[in-house]
Coordinates of C-alpha atoms in Angstrom, one line a residue:
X1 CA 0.0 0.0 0.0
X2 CA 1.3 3.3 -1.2
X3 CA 2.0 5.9 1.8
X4 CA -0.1 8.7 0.4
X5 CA -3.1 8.0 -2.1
X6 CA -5.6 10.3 -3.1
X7 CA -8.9 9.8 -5.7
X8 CA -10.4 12.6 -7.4
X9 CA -9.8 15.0 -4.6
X10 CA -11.5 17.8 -4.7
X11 CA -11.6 20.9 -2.6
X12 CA -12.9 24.8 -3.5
X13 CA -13.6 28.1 -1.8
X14 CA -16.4 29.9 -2.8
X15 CA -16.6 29.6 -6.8
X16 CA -13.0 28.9 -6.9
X17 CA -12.1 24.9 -7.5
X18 CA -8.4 24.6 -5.9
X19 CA -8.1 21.5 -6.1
X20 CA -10.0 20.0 -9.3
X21 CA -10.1 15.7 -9.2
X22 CA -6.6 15.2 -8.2
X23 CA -5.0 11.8 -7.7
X24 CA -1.9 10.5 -6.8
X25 CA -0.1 7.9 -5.2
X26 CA 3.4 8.5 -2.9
X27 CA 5.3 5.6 -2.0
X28 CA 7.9 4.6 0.9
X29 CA 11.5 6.0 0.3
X30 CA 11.0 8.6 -2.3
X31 CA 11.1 12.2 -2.5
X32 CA 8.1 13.6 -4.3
X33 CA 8.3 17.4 -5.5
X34 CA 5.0 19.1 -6.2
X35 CA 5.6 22.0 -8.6
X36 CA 3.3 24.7 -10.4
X37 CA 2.2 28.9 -10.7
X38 CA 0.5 30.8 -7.5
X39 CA -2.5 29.6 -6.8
X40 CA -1.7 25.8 -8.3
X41 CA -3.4 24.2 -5.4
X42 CA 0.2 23.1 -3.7
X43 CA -0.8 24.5 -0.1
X44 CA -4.2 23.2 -0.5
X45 CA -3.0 19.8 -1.0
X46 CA -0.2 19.5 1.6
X47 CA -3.1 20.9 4.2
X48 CA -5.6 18.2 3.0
X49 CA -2.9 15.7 3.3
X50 CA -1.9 17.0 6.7
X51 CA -5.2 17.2 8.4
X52 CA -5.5 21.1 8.6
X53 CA -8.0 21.4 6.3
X54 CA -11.3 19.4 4.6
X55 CA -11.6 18.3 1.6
X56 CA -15.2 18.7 -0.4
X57 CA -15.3 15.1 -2.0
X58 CA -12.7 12.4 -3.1
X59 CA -11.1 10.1 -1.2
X60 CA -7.5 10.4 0.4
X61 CA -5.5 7.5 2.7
X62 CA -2.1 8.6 4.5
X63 CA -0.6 6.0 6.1
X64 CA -4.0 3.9 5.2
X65 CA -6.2 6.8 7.2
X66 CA -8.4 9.4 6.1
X67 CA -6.6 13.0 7.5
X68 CA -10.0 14.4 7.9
X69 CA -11.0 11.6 10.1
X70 CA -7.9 10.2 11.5
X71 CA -5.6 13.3 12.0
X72 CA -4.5 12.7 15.8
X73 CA -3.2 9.4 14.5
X74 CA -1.4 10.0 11.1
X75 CA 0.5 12.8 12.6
X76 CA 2.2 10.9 15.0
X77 CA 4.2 9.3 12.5
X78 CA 4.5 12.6 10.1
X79 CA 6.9 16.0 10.5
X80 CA 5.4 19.3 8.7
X81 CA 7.9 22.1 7.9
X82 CA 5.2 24.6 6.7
X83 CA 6.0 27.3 4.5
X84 CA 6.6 31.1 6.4
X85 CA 5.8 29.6 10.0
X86 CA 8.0 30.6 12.9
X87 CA 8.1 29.3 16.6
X88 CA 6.1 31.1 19.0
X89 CA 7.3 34.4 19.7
X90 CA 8.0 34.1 23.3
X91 CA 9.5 30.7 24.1
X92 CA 13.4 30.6 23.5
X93 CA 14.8 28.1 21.0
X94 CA 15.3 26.2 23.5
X95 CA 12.0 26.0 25.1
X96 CA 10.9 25.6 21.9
X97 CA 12.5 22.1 21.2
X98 CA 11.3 20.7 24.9
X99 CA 7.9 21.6 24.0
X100 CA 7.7 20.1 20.6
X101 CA 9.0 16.8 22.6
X102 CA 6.4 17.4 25.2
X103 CA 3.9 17.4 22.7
X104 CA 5.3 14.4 20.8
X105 CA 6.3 12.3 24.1
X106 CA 10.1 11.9 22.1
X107 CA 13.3 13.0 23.2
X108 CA 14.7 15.9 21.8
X109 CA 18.5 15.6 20.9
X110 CA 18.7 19.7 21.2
X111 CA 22.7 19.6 21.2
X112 CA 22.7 17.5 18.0
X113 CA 20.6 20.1 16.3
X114 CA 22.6 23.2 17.7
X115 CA 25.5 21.7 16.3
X116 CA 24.1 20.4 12.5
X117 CA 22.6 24.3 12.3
X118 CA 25.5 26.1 14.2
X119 CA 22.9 27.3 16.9
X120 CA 25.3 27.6 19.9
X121 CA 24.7 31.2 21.6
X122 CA 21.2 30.9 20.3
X123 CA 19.2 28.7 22.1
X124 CA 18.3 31.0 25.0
X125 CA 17.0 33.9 23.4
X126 CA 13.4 34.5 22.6
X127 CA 13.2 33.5 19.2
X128 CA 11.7 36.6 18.8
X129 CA 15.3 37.9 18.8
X130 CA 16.3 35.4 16.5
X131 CA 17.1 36.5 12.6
X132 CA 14.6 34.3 10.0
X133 CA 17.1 31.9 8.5
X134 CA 17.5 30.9 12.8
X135 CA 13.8 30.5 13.3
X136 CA 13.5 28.5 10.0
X137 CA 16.2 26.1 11.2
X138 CA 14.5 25.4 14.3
X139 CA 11.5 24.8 12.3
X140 CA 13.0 22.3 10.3
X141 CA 14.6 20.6 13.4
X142 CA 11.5 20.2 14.6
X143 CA 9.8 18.4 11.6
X144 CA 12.9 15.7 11.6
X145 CA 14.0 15.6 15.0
X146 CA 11.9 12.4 15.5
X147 CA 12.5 10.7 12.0
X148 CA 9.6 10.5 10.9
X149 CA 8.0 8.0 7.9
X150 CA 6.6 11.0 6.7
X151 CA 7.7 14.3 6.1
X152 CA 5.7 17.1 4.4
X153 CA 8.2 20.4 3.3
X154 CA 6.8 23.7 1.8
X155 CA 9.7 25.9 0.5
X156 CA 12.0 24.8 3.2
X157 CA 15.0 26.5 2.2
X158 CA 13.7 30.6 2.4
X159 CA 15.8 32.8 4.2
X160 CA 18.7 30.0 4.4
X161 CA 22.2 30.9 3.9
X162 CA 24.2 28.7 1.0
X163 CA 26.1 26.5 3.6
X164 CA 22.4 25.8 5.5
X165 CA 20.7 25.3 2.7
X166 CA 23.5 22.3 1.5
X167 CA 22.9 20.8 5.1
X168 CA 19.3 20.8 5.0
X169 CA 19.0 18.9 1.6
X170 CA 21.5 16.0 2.7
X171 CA 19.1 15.7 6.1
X172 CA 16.1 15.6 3.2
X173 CA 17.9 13.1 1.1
X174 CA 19.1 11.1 4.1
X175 CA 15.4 10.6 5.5
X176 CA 14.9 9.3 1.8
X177 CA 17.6 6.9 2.0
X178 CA 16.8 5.5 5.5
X179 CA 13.4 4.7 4.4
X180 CA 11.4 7.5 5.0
X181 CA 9.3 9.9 2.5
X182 CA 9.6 13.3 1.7
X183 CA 6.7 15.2 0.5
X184 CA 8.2 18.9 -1.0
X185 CA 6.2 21.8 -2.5
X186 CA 8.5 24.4 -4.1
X187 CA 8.9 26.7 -6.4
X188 CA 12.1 26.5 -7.3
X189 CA 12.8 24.2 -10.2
X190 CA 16.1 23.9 -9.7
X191 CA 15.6 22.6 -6.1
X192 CA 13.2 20.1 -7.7
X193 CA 15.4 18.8 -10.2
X194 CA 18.3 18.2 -7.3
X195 CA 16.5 16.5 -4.5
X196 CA 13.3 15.0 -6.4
X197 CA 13.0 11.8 -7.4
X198 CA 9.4 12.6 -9.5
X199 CA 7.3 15.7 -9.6
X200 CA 4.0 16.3 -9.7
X201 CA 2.9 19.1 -12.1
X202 CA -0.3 20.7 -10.7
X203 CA -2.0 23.7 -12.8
X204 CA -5.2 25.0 -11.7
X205 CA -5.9 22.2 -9.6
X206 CA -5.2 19.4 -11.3
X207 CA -2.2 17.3 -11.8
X208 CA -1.3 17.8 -15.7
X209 CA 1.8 15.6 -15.5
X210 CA 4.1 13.3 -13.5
X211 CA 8.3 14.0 -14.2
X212 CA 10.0 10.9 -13.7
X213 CA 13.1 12.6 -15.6
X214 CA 13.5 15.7 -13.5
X215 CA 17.5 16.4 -14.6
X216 CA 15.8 18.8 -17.3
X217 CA 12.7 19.9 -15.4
X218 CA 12.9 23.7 -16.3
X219 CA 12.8 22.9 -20.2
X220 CA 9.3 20.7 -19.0
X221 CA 7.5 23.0 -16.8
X222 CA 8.1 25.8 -19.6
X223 CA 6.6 23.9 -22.1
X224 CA 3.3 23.2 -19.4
X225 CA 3.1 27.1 -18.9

């Protein structure tokens, strides 16, 4: 059974069909890029998919459960690095990380993570204080910490510096390899054709075409536009 499956999903607001009979399949130990314009549907799906939002009709299994229904239990075994979220203003970094483990009942290796995202100095400020590319590297910690089977990313590499940004894609390629699934809305094509290995085309709600071959994806999602 595939991790994700969805069957003509569909999901709208107002007169406006985001997502327009979708279907797809995701399977264990892949990375899956979901590319298109504004207003594609990518946030719509990954919310579905997540349990943060209903869909109108369709079906959808993740981890053999239906989000809407099942959410409490599909999460446990999920991380979500959404895109533009920060950590709550007034906990430290460090707080942070012990609440996400309070919440999740697993241990937090918070050294481990300082040192992978050179955090030392950090971890005791308000993260309030802290620049974006810090708040967005505790935000990814916090999706991978607990190595999860699952891992859904939404332009995970904003405000990142060069050096960051090469450390974040090997964790995202080592989750692959040690049998996990990432799940990656972007963007950027050229992030896509690095990491991916498929992407999903989506165009006004609909998935127009699977990329298998992604080393020229640019050339492929000019000819789609």
């Amino acid at each position: 059974m595939s991790l994700i499956e969805a069957d003509s999903l569909e999901k709208s607001y107002d007169d406006v069909d985001a997502l327009d009979g979708i279907n797809l399949e995701v399977d264990k130990g892949e990375i899956v890029g979901v590319i298109g314009p504004n207003g594609a549907g990518k946030s719509t799906l990954m919310k579905i998919l997540t349990g943060q939002l209903e869909y109108d009709s369709g079906n959808v299994q993740v981890f053999g459960r239906d989000p809407q229904k099942e959410k409490i239990q599909i999460k446990k075994r999920m991380g979500i690095l959404p895109e533009r979220e920060d950590p709550p203003s007034f906990l430290t970094g460090r707080e942070y990380f012990e609440f996400v483990s309070d919440i999740r009942k697993t241990d937090f290796d918070t050294e481990t993570w300082v040192e992978k995202f050179n955090l030392e100095g950090k971890m005791d400020k308000p993260t309030l204080e802290l620049s974006k590319g810090e708040r967005q590297k505790l935000m990814i910690a916090q999706a991978f910490y607990h190595e999860p089977e699952l891992v859904f990313i939404d332009e995970p590499l904003v405000n990142l510096d060069p050096i960051v940004q090469e450390e974040a894609k090997k964790l995202f390629r080592d989750r692959r390899d040690d049998g996990g699934t990432v799940f990656l809305c972007t963007h950027v094509i050229s992030l896509a054709e690095e990491l991916c290995d498929r992407v999903l085309f989506l165009k006004d709600g609909k998935v127009i075409d699977e990329i298998t071959e992604v080393e020229n994806l640019k050339d492929k999602f000019l000819e789609e536009e």
